[in-house]
Amino acid sequence: MLTNDQIKKANQHYVLQPWSKQAKRNPKIITDSEGIYFWDENNKKFYDMNAQLVYANLGHKHPKIIEAFNQFKELEISAPGFASESKAKLAQKIVDLAPNNMAKVYFTTAGAEANEQALKMAKAITGGYKIFSRYRSYHGSTLGAGNLTGESRRLGSEPSPPGFVKFDMPYLYREYQNFEDEKALSAQYLTRLERQITSEGPDTIAALVIETIPGSNGVLLPPDGYIKGIEKLCRRYNIMMICDEVMSGFGRSGEWFACDHYDVQPDMITFAKGVTGGYLPLGGVILSKELSTYYDDNVFLSGATYSGHTLVCEIGNVAIESYEDMDLIKHVKQMEIVMNERLEKLRVYKYVGDVRNKGLFGAVELVKNKQTKEPLIEYGTAQGNDKQGYMRAFSQLLLDEGFYTFAHESHVLVTPPLTITAVEINAAMDLFENALVRFEEQFPKMNEGYPAHL
Ligand SMILES: Cc1ncc(COP(=O)(O)O)c(C=O)c1O
């Protein structure tokens, strides 16, 4: 067995780490974990307030999952062309949980791959080639998903294949135009989107892809009527509506899928992360009845060696059973109240511009100045997930307090395992407040350029 020191050295030497310059990386090792906590190589305890990467929805070392792994002594493996109990059961379960126009699942190994497959299906079925997606969204880092992405993490996937078109989305905290209420704001954006659709030529457009609630760009909650309006436009112009629920699906927002909040029936939903509670890699596309029927007589021109892998699907089944045993959707709705209270309290702090949350899908947006709303980090300047300037300092303060999470540009996610209790939310958010206090002490002023050491 390697010592922690050896692990770190080998990791640094041999592993290419995502989204970052390699030379200065010094990743922690998780040496133990339980529930919403993990411990690093120095035995420091952290609240996992990002559920790793918004996937450990069931928490760490969930007993039912551990037990399931222990039972895999005579596991059959079968190629995707075979039927299997675990694959069939899981697909049926996911269809049952999804909006009631859904009928079939195509399994992938991750979220980006699910989006790639959804794009291929939309193009094959409609004959269109353009794909609309939004700025301030993230859809993965493969070539297609990378070019769906509407923020700076797209740059590594550019130049894009032909047909990727971006549109702007409402951003209640940073709206640059006047509006009477949320519905009116939605209407303004939808009118502009309709103009863009007609200008591009509706017949050329295969699909419109949205993160139902954009996650890693700061949990940008859609205003009233917006998602329903997107659905209406898709129907009017015969464009496929694809909801990317890779992050927002499986209970994160307080429903099985975030689109359940908005009374819509997308043509496809993509998922990953929470489906197995993150215990094994699995993603997929859920297809409507109409699309499923199309493939009755048309060849589905896709495949992958591990699509519907037996072991992975088995763990997916156990994970969903665990969601149900624990009544997690109801629990998330209850915890939302506690989380909202704690997030709202943060508004008194000098550098907190906005807080947002739905279910346990929360974010804090930091600003240099509350009056001007000058962002802590200018939008579009992030190099991958490398934290810049003040955000690097704030993230370090959070870590010092034992609050682990993901920060991107000016946003800090608050997305713990869905199993978190009220006591744990309160304890974790106390740590967040401690970090904010120390942040203000460390940087009493912010408008004089970055201190050299940042
Ligand atoms: C909304 C969304 N879509 C797609 C992806 C990509 O998923 P994966 O990293 O599994 O490829 C992510 C990853 O964070 C995501 O948040």
Short mmCIF file of C-alpha atoms and ligand atoms in Angstrom, two decimals:
data_model
loop_
_atom_site.label_atom_id
_atom_site.label_comp_id
_atom_site.label_asym_id
_atom_site.label_seq_id
_atom_site.Cartn_x
_atom_site.Cartn_y
_atom_site.Cartn_z
CA MET A 1 0.00 0.00 0.00
CA LEU A 2 1.27 3.47 -0.84
CA THR A 3 1.78 6.06 1.87
CA ASN A 4 -0.09 9.33 1.52
CA ASP A 5 3.13 10.98 0.47
CA GLN A 6 3.70 8.39 -2.24
CA ILE A 7 0.12 8.76 -3.48
CA LYS A 8 0.55 12.51 -3.78
CA LYS A 9 3.86 12.23 -5.59
CA ALA A 10 2.62 9.59 -8.04
CA ASN A 11 -0.57 11.54 -8.60
CA GLN A 12 1.37 14.68 -9.38
CA HIS A 13 3.75 12.81 -11.66
CA TYR A 14 1.38 10.59 -13.64
CA VAL A 15 -2.16 11.97 -13.52
CA LEU A 16 -3.35 14.77 -15.76
CA GLN A 17 -5.77 16.70 -13.58
CA PRO A 18 -8.85 18.29 -15.13
CA TRP A 19 -9.36 22.02 -15.72
CA SER A 20 -6.13 23.25 -14.22
CA LYS A 21 -2.47 24.07 -14.63
CA GLN A 22 -0.65 20.98 -13.46
CA ALA A 23 2.46 22.37 -11.84
CA LYS A 24 0.92 23.96 -8.78
CA ARG A 25 -1.67 21.34 -8.01
CA ASN A 26 -1.62 19.71 -4.63
CA PRO A 27 -4.86 17.77 -4.37
CA LYS A 28 -6.00 16.37 -1.06
CA ILE A 29 -6.51 12.67 -0.51
CA ILE A 30 -9.80 11.53 0.98
CA THR A 31 -8.72 9.03 3.61
CA ASP A 32 -12.14 8.42 5.14
CA SER A 33 -15.72 9.52 4.70
CA GLU A 34 -19.15 9.03 6.19
CA GLY A 35 -22.50 10.67 5.45
CA ILE A 36 -21.89 14.31 4.57
CA TYR A 37 -18.31 14.32 5.88
CA PHE A 38 -14.89 13.35 4.62
CA TRP A 39 -11.43 13.47 6.13
CA ASP A 40 -8.19 14.34 4.37
CA GLU A 41 -4.66 12.98 4.79
CA ASN A 42 -4.10 15.30 7.74
CA ASN A 43 -7.19 13.91 9.39
CA LYS A 44 -8.95 17.22 8.92
CA LYS A 45 -12.73 16.87 8.74
CA PHE A 46 -14.71 18.55 5.96
CA TYR A 47 -18.41 19.10 5.38
CA ASP A 48 -18.84 17.90 1.80
CA MET A 49 -21.03 20.82 0.76
CA ASN A 50 -20.58 20.01 -2.92
CA ALA A 51 -21.49 16.30 -2.60
CA GLN A 52 -18.12 15.80 -4.37
CA LEU A 53 -19.22 17.12 -7.78
CA VAL A 54 -22.96 17.34 -7.05
CA TYR A 55 -23.32 13.60 -7.30
CA ALA A 56 -22.91 12.10 -3.81
CA ASN A 57 -26.63 12.70 -3.26
CA LEU A 58 -26.89 9.72 -0.89
CA GLY A 59 -23.85 10.79 1.11
CA HIS A 60 -20.62 8.87 1.60
CA LYS A 61 -20.51 5.16 2.45
CA HIS A 62 -24.22 4.65 2.16
CA PRO A 63 -24.84 1.29 3.91
CA LYS A 64 -27.20 -0.10 1.26
CA ILE A 65 -24.74 0.62 -1.52
CA ILE A 66 -21.83 -0.86 0.40
CA GLU A 67 -23.94 -3.96 1.06
CA ALA A 68 -24.81 -4.21 -2.64
CA PHE A 69 -21.14 -4.09 -3.62
CA ASN A 70 -20.39 -6.84 -1.11
CA GLN A 71 -22.95 -9.08 -2.79
CA PHE A 72 -21.38 -8.98 -6.24
CA LYS A 73 -19.68 -12.34 -6.06
CA GLU A 74 -21.21 -14.02 -9.09
CA LEU A 75 -21.88 -11.08 -11.29
CA GLU A 76 -22.57 -11.74 -14.96
CA ILE A 77 -21.23 -9.24 -17.42
CA SER A 78 -23.12 -8.79 -20.66
CA ALA A 79 -22.49 -6.65 -23.73
CA PRO A 80 -25.02 -3.92 -24.59
CA GLY A 81 -26.74 -6.17 -27.16
CA PHE A 82 -27.98 -8.49 -24.40
CA ALA A 83 -31.00 -7.91 -22.21
CA SER A 84 -30.30 -7.82 -18.48
CA GLU A 85 -32.43 -7.57 -15.40
CA SER A 86 -30.52 -4.67 -13.91
CA LYS A 87 -30.66 -2.63 -17.13
CA ALA A 88 -34.34 -3.34 -17.78
CA LYS A 89 -35.36 -2.58 -14.17
CA LEU A 90 -33.40 0.65 -14.04
CA ALA A 91 -34.70 1.93 -17.37
CA GLN A 92 -38.27 1.19 -16.32
CA LYS A 93 -37.76 2.91 -12.97
CA ILE A 94 -36.27 6.02 -14.57
CA VAL A 95 -39.13 6.21 -17.08
CA ASP A 96 -41.60 5.90 -14.19
CA LEU A 97 -39.94 8.75 -12.32
CA ALA A 98 -39.66 11.04 -15.36
CA PRO A 99 -42.49 13.21 -16.77
CA ASN A 100 -45.23 10.96 -18.09
CA ASN A 101 -44.53 11.49 -21.79
CA MET A 102 -41.26 9.57 -21.40
CA ALA A 103 -40.81 6.02 -22.64
CA LYS A 104 -37.22 4.77 -23.08
CA VAL A 105 -33.69 5.23 -21.81
CA TYR A 106 -30.38 5.06 -23.63
CA PHE A 107 -27.57 4.52 -21.12
CA THR A 108 -24.19 6.25 -21.34
CA THR A 109 -21.29 6.44 -18.94
CA ALA A 110 -21.45 10.17 -18.14
CA GLY A 111 -23.26 13.46 -18.60
CA ALA A 112 -21.32 14.85 -21.56
CA GLU A 113 -21.80 11.62 -23.47
CA ALA A 114 -25.54 11.74 -22.73
CA ASN A 115 -25.69 15.21 -24.25
CA GLU A 116 -23.71 14.06 -27.30
CA GLN A 117 -26.19 11.25 -27.88
CA ALA A 118 -29.18 13.54 -27.43
CA LEU A 119 -27.78 15.87 -30.09
CA LYS A 120 -27.26 13.00 -32.50
CA MET A 121 -30.82 11.77 -31.98
CA ALA A 122 -32.32 15.23 -32.43
CA LYS A 123 -30.41 15.71 -35.67
CA ALA A 124 -31.30 12.25 -37.00
CA ILE A 125 -34.98 12.56 -36.20
CA THR A 126 -35.63 16.17 -37.27
CA GLY A 127 -33.21 16.43 -40.17
CA GLY A 128 -32.12 19.80 -38.76
CA TYR A 129 -28.51 20.51 -37.89
CA LYS A 130 -28.56 23.62 -35.73
CA ILE A 131 -28.54 23.32 -31.98
CA PHE A 132 -29.56 26.20 -29.73
CA SER A 133 -28.11 26.42 -26.23
CA ARG A 134 -27.55 29.20 -23.72
CA TYR A 135 -24.76 31.37 -22.46
CA ARG A 136 -23.95 30.78 -18.77
CA SER A 137 -24.56 27.06 -19.14
CA TYR A 138 -22.30 24.03 -18.80
CA HIS A 139 -22.98 20.77 -20.62
CA GLY A 140 -19.70 18.84 -20.51
CA SER A 141 -16.28 18.93 -22.09
CA THR A 142 -16.43 16.59 -25.10
CA LEU A 143 -16.57 18.21 -28.53
CA GLY A 144 -20.37 18.45 -28.86
CA ALA A 145 -21.17 19.01 -25.18
CA GLY A 146 -18.25 21.42 -24.94
CA ASN A 147 -19.74 23.49 -27.72
CA LEU A 148 -23.19 23.39 -26.17
CA THR A 149 -21.56 24.98 -23.15
CA GLY A 150 -22.10 28.72 -23.09
CA GLU A 151 -19.26 29.92 -20.87
CA SER A 152 -15.50 30.02 -20.87
CA ARG A 153 -15.07 26.29 -20.29
CA ARG A 154 -16.25 25.99 -23.91
CA LEU A 155 -13.06 27.55 -25.22
CA GLY A 156 -11.08 24.32 -25.08
CA SER A 157 -13.64 22.70 -27.42
CA GLU A 158 -13.64 25.48 -30.01
CA PRO A 159 -13.79 25.95 -32.94
CA SER A 160 -17.22 24.44 -32.86
CA PRO A 161 -18.65 22.07 -35.46
CA PRO A 162 -21.21 23.89 -37.63
CA GLY A 163 -24.65 24.67 -36.26
CA PHE A 164 -24.11 25.59 -32.59
CA VAL A 165 -26.07 28.76 -31.83
CA LYS A 166 -26.15 30.51 -28.44
CA PHE A 167 -28.87 32.61 -26.89
CA ASP A 168 -29.05 34.70 -23.76
CA MET A 169 -30.99 33.75 -20.64
CA PRO A 170 -32.66 35.74 -17.88
CA TYR A 171 -30.52 36.44 -14.85
CA LEU A 172 -32.71 38.02 -12.21
CA TYR A 173 -29.90 39.41 -10.06
CA ARG A 174 -28.02 40.93 -12.98
CA GLU A 175 -30.79 41.96 -15.30
CA TYR A 176 -29.74 44.88 -17.45
CA GLN A 177 -33.23 45.80 -18.61
CA ASN A 178 -36.24 47.04 -16.69
CA PHE A 179 -39.09 44.65 -16.14
CA GLU A 180 -42.34 44.76 -14.20
CA ASP A 181 -42.30 41.25 -12.85
CA GLU A 182 -40.79 37.84 -13.58
CA LYS A 183 -43.44 36.96 -16.14
CA ALA A 184 -42.74 40.15 -18.06
CA LEU A 185 -39.02 39.44 -18.00
CA SER A 186 -39.60 35.93 -19.31
CA ALA A 187 -41.75 37.34 -22.09
CA GLN A 188 -38.96 39.71 -23.15
CA TYR A 189 -36.43 36.89 -23.39
CA LEU A 190 -38.86 34.60 -25.15
CA THR A 191 -39.68 37.24 -27.74
CA ARG A 192 -36.01 37.71 -28.48
CA LEU A 193 -35.49 33.96 -28.66
CA GLU A 194 -38.40 33.61 -31.08
CA ARG A 195 -36.84 36.26 -33.31
CA GLN A 196 -33.58 34.37 -33.23
CA ILE A 197 -35.31 31.11 -34.12
CA THR A 198 -37.11 32.65 -37.08
CA SER A 199 -33.94 34.42 -38.19
CA GLU A 200 -31.96 31.18 -38.13
CA GLY A 201 -34.70 29.31 -39.98
CA PRO A 202 -36.77 26.95 -37.81
CA ASP A 203 -36.42 24.07 -40.28
CA THR A 204 -32.66 24.08 -39.83
CA ILE A 205 -32.91 23.75 -36.04
CA ALA A 206 -32.84 20.27 -34.53
CA ALA A 207 -32.91 21.04 -30.83
CA LEU A 208 -32.83 23.57 -28.09
CA VAL A 209 -30.84 22.43 -25.05
CA ILE A 210 -31.15 23.97 -21.60
CA GLU A 211 -29.86 23.16 -18.19
CA THR A 212 -33.32 23.37 -16.62
CA ILE A 213 -31.64 25.17 -13.73
CA PRO A 214 -28.08 26.14 -14.69
CA GLY A 215 -25.90 24.77 -11.90
CA SER A 216 -22.18 25.38 -11.99
CA ASN A 217 -22.74 28.91 -13.29
CA GLY A 218 -24.48 29.78 -10.05
CA VAL A 219 -27.92 28.13 -9.78
CA LEU A 220 -29.63 30.69 -12.03
CA LEU A 221 -33.28 30.12 -11.20
CA PRO A 222 -35.56 30.69 -14.18
CA PRO A 223 -38.19 33.42 -13.79
CA ASP A 224 -41.91 32.58 -13.84
CA GLY A 225 -43.15 31.35 -17.17
CA TYR A 226 -39.74 31.07 -18.80
CA ILE A 227 -39.31 27.28 -19.04
CA LYS A 228 -42.95 26.83 -20.08
CA GLY A 229 -42.38 29.52 -22.71
CA ILE A 230 -39.35 27.64 -24.04
CA GLU A 231 -41.50 24.54 -24.39
CA LYS A 232 -44.16 26.49 -26.30
CA LEU A 233 -41.57 27.86 -28.73
CA CYS A 234 -40.18 24.39 -29.29
CA ARG A 235 -43.66 23.09 -30.07
CA ARG A 236 -44.52 26.06 -32.30
CA TYR A 237 -41.41 25.59 -34.43
CA ASN A 238 -41.09 21.81 -34.21
CA ILE A 239 -37.79 21.91 -32.38
CA MET A 240 -36.78 19.26 -29.85
CA MET A 241 -36.63 20.43 -26.28
CA ILE A 242 -33.76 18.79 -24.40
CA CYS A 243 -33.42 19.36 -20.67
CA ASP A 244 -29.94 18.70 -19.35
CA GLU A 245 -30.62 17.42 -15.84
CA VAL A 246 -27.16 16.00 -15.28
CA MET A 247 -26.76 18.18 -12.21
CA SER A 248 -30.35 19.16 -11.40
CA GLY A 249 -31.86 15.66 -11.73
CA PHE A 250 -32.39 13.00 -9.10
CA GLY A 251 -33.81 15.11 -6.32
CA ARG A 252 -31.33 17.97 -6.27
CA SER A 253 -33.99 20.66 -6.73
CA GLY A 254 -36.63 18.97 -4.57
CA GLU A 255 -38.27 17.01 -7.40
CA TRP A 256 -36.97 13.98 -9.25
CA PHE A 257 -36.21 16.26 -12.19
CA ALA A 258 -36.08 20.05 -12.13
CA CYS A 259 -38.40 20.22 -15.14
CA ASP A 260 -41.13 18.81 -12.85
CA HIS A 261 -41.34 22.27 -11.24
CA TYR A 262 -42.31 23.93 -14.49
CA ASP A 263 -45.05 21.71 -15.89
CA VAL A 264 -43.19 20.82 -19.09
CA GLN A 265 -42.71 17.64 -21.07
CA PRO A 266 -39.35 17.80 -22.82
CA ASP A 267 -38.57 15.52 -25.76
CA MET A 268 -35.43 14.31 -24.04
CA ILE A 269 -33.88 14.56 -20.59
CA THR A 270 -30.20 13.87 -20.07
CA PHE A 271 -28.99 12.66 -16.69
CA ALA A 272 -25.91 11.31 -14.88
CA LYS A 273 -24.36 12.06 -11.46
CA GLY A 274 -27.13 11.44 -8.88
CA VAL A 275 -28.56 8.37 -10.65
CA THR A 276 -26.06 6.14 -8.83
CA GLY A 277 -25.39 8.58 -5.99
CA GLY A 278 -22.01 8.84 -7.70
CA TYR A 279 -20.95 5.35 -6.66
CA LEU A 280 -20.37 4.28 -10.27
CA PRO A 281 -20.26 6.26 -13.51
CA LEU A 282 -23.60 6.24 -15.32
CA GLY A 283 -25.52 8.67 -17.48
CA GLY A 284 -28.21 8.52 -20.09
CA VAL A 285 -30.90 10.03 -22.26
CA ILE A 286 -34.59 9.62 -21.50
CA LEU A 287 -36.65 9.76 -24.69
CA SER A 288 -40.30 10.66 -25.14
CA LYS A 289 -42.82 8.12 -26.44
CA GLU A 290 -42.80 9.83 -29.80
CA LEU A 291 -39.05 9.57 -30.22
CA SER A 292 -38.98 6.01 -28.94
CA THR A 293 -41.57 5.07 -31.56
CA TYR A 294 -39.44 6.66 -34.28
CA TYR A 295 -36.72 4.17 -33.47
CA ASP A 296 -39.09 1.21 -33.86
CA ASP A 297 -38.47 1.36 -37.59
CA ASN A 298 -35.33 3.43 -37.86
CA VAL A 299 -31.89 2.22 -36.86
CA PHE A 300 -30.50 3.94 -33.80
CA LEU A 301 -27.03 4.74 -35.11
CA SER A 302 -25.15 4.79 -31.81
CA GLY A 303 -23.64 2.41 -29.36
CA ALA A 304 -20.99 2.11 -26.70
CA THR A 305 -19.27 -0.85 -25.08
CA TYR A 306 -20.42 0.01 -21.58
CA SER A 307 -23.96 1.19 -22.37
CA GLY A 308 -26.16 -0.33 -19.68
CA HIS A 309 -23.30 -2.11 -17.91
CA THR A 310 -24.72 -4.73 -15.56
CA LEU A 311 -22.90 -3.75 -12.39
CA VAL A 312 -23.41 -0.04 -12.94
CA CYS A 313 -27.14 -0.47 -13.54
CA GLU A 314 -27.40 -2.70 -10.48
CA ILE A 315 -25.95 0.08 -8.36
CA GLY A 316 -28.32 2.53 -10.08
CA ASN A 317 -31.24 0.37 -8.94
CA VAL A 318 -29.97 0.21 -5.37
CA ALA A 319 -29.36 3.96 -5.36
CA ILE A 320 -32.90 4.76 -6.50
CA GLU A 321 -34.32 2.28 -3.98
CA SER A 322 -32.35 4.16 -1.34
CA TYR A 323 -33.77 7.51 -2.46
CA GLU A 324 -37.22 6.00 -2.07
CA ASP A 325 -36.55 4.21 1.23
CA MET A 326 -35.36 7.47 2.73
CA ASP A 327 -38.15 9.48 1.10
CA LEU A 328 -35.40 11.82 -0.04
CA ILE A 329 -37.54 14.04 -2.26
CA LYS A 330 -39.74 14.91 0.71
CA HIS A 331 -36.66 15.34 2.89
CA VAL A 332 -35.09 17.76 0.39
CA LYS A 333 -38.27 19.85 0.38
CA GLN A 334 -38.07 20.08 4.18
CA MET A 335 -34.37 20.90 4.16
CA GLU A 336 -34.94 23.58 1.54
CA ILE A 337 -36.64 25.68 4.22
CA VAL A 338 -33.67 25.41 6.55
CA MET A 339 -31.18 26.07 3.76
CA ASN A 340 -33.13 29.10 2.52
CA GLU A 341 -33.15 30.61 6.01
CA ARG A 342 -29.41 30.19 6.35
CA LEU A 343 -28.66 31.51 2.88
CA GLU A 344 -30.89 34.55 3.37
CA LYS A 345 -28.93 35.37 6.54
CA LEU A 346 -25.80 35.75 4.42
CA ARG A 347 -27.18 38.84 2.71
CA VAL A 348 -25.94 41.05 5.56
CA TYR A 349 -22.32 40.32 4.68
CA LYS A 350 -20.39 42.94 2.78
CA TYR A 351 -19.40 40.81 -0.20
CA VAL A 352 -22.53 38.71 -0.61
CA GLY A 353 -24.43 39.99 -3.63
CA ASP A 354 -27.09 37.33 -4.01
CA VAL A 355 -28.13 33.92 -2.70
CA ARG A 356 -30.29 31.42 -4.57
CA ASN A 357 -31.59 27.97 -3.80
CA LYS A 358 -34.13 25.39 -4.90
CA GLY A 359 -34.27 22.13 -2.95
CA LEU A 360 -30.64 21.68 -1.98
CA PHE A 361 -29.37 23.33 -5.13
CA GLY A 362 -27.90 26.52 -3.69
CA ALA A 363 -25.38 29.19 -4.63
CA VAL A 364 -23.90 32.32 -3.14
CA GLU A 365 -22.81 35.05 -5.55
CA LEU A 366 -20.00 37.25 -4.28
CA VAL A 367 -19.44 40.84 -5.40
CA LYS A 368 -16.78 43.44 -4.77
CA ASN A 369 -19.40 46.07 -4.16
CA LYS A 370 -23.04 45.53 -3.32
CA GLN A 371 -24.23 48.82 -4.75
CA THR A 372 -22.58 48.46 -8.14
CA LYS A 373 -22.83 44.64 -8.11
CA GLU A 374 -19.31 44.52 -9.51
CA PRO A 375 -18.62 40.78 -9.66
CA LEU A 376 -15.86 39.33 -7.53
CA ILE A 377 -14.44 37.81 -10.72
CA GLU A 378 -15.36 39.13 -14.14
CA TYR A 379 -17.66 36.72 -16.02
CA GLY A 380 -15.95 34.84 -18.81
CA THR A 381 -12.44 35.18 -17.44
CA ALA A 382 -12.11 31.81 -15.70
CA GLN A 383 -9.48 29.50 -17.11
CA GLY A 384 -11.19 26.17 -16.59
CA ASN A 385 -12.01 25.78 -12.94
CA ASP A 386 -8.84 27.51 -11.83
CA LYS A 387 -9.91 29.94 -9.13
CA GLN A 388 -8.81 33.48 -9.52
CA GLY A 389 -7.89 36.32 -7.20
CA TYR A 390 -10.32 36.94 -4.41
CA MET A 391 -12.21 33.73 -5.07
CA ARG A 392 -9.08 31.71 -4.54
CA ALA A 393 -8.67 33.45 -1.19
CA PHE A 394 -12.30 32.89 -0.20
CA SER A 395 -12.21 29.22 -1.20
CA GLN A 396 -9.15 28.76 0.96
CA LEU A 397 -10.95 30.35 3.92
CA LEU A 398 -13.86 27.96 3.41
CA LEU A 399 -11.46 25.01 3.34
CA ASP A 400 -9.72 26.27 6.48
CA GLU A 401 -13.12 26.23 8.16
CA GLY A 402 -13.77 22.68 6.92
CA PHE A 403 -16.40 23.68 4.32
CA TYR A 404 -15.62 21.92 1.05
CA THR A 405 -17.34 23.08 -2.12
CA PHE A 406 -17.03 24.15 -5.76
CA ALA A 407 -16.51 27.75 -6.75
CA HIS A 408 -16.55 29.09 -10.30
CA GLU A 409 -15.83 32.73 -11.06
CA SER A 410 -18.00 34.63 -8.53
CA HIS A 411 -20.25 31.75 -7.47
CA VAL A 412 -19.91 29.33 -4.60
CA LEU A 413 -22.14 26.27 -4.75
CA VAL A 414 -23.98 24.98 -1.69
CA THR A 415 -25.00 21.53 -2.84
CA PRO A 416 -24.55 19.00 -0.02
CA PRO A 417 -25.61 15.34 -0.07
CA LEU A 418 -29.40 15.25 -0.07
CA THR A 419 -29.28 13.25 3.15
CA ILE A 420 -28.04 16.27 5.14
CA THR A 421 -29.99 17.08 8.32
CA ALA A 422 -31.12 20.47 9.65
CA VAL A 423 -28.47 20.32 12.38
CA GLU A 424 -25.78 19.64 9.80
CA ILE A 425 -26.99 22.46 7.53
CA ASN A 426 -26.83 24.88 10.43
CA ALA A 427 -23.36 23.71 11.49
CA ALA A 428 -22.03 23.94 7.92
CA MET A 429 -23.50 27.37 7.34
CA ASP A 430 -21.93 28.60 10.58
CA LEU A 431 -18.61 27.68 8.98
CA PHE A 432 -19.56 29.57 5.84
CA GLU A 433 -20.31 32.65 7.94
CA ASN A 434 -16.99 32.33 9.77
CA ALA A 435 -15.26 32.33 6.39
CA LEU A 436 -17.20 35.44 5.33
CA VAL A 437 -16.18 37.25 8.52
CA ARG A 438 -12.54 36.39 7.94
CA PHE A 439 -12.84 37.38 4.29
CA GLU A 440 -14.02 40.87 5.27
CA GLU A 441 -11.20 41.16 7.79
CA GLN A 442 -8.65 40.04 5.23
CA PHE A 443 -9.96 42.37 2.52
CA PRO A 444 -11.59 45.43 4.07
CA LYS A 445 -11.42 47.08 0.63
CA MET A 446 -11.62 45.51 -2.77
CA ASN A 447 -11.63 48.13 -5.43
CA GLU A 448 -7.95 48.87 -5.65
CA GLY A 449 -6.86 46.02 -7.91
CA TYR A 450 -5.75 42.61 -6.83
CA PRO A 451 -3.14 42.30 -4.09
CA ALA A 452 0.05 41.09 -5.78
CA HIS A 453 0.16 37.74 -3.94
CA LEU A 454 -3.20 36.71 -5.41
C1 LIG B 1 -25.46 20.35 -16.33
C2 LIG B 1 -24.32 19.47 -16.68
N1 LIG B 1 -24.32 18.82 -17.85
C3 LIG B 1 -23.33 17.99 -18.21
C4 LIG B 1 -22.25 17.78 -17.38
C5 LIG B 1 -21.15 16.87 -17.81
O1 LIG B 1 -21.22 15.68 -17.13
P1 LIG B 1 -19.93 14.72 -17.06
O2 LIG B 1 -18.88 15.48 -16.31
O3 LIG B 1 -20.43 13.50 -16.36
O4 LIG B 1 -19.51 14.44 -18.45
C6 LIG B 1 -22.21 18.42 -16.14
C7 LIG B 1 -21.08 18.20 -15.23
O5 LIG B 1 -20.92 18.84 -14.22
C8 LIG B 1 -23.26 19.29 -15.78
O6 LIG B 1 -23.26 19.96 -14.63
#
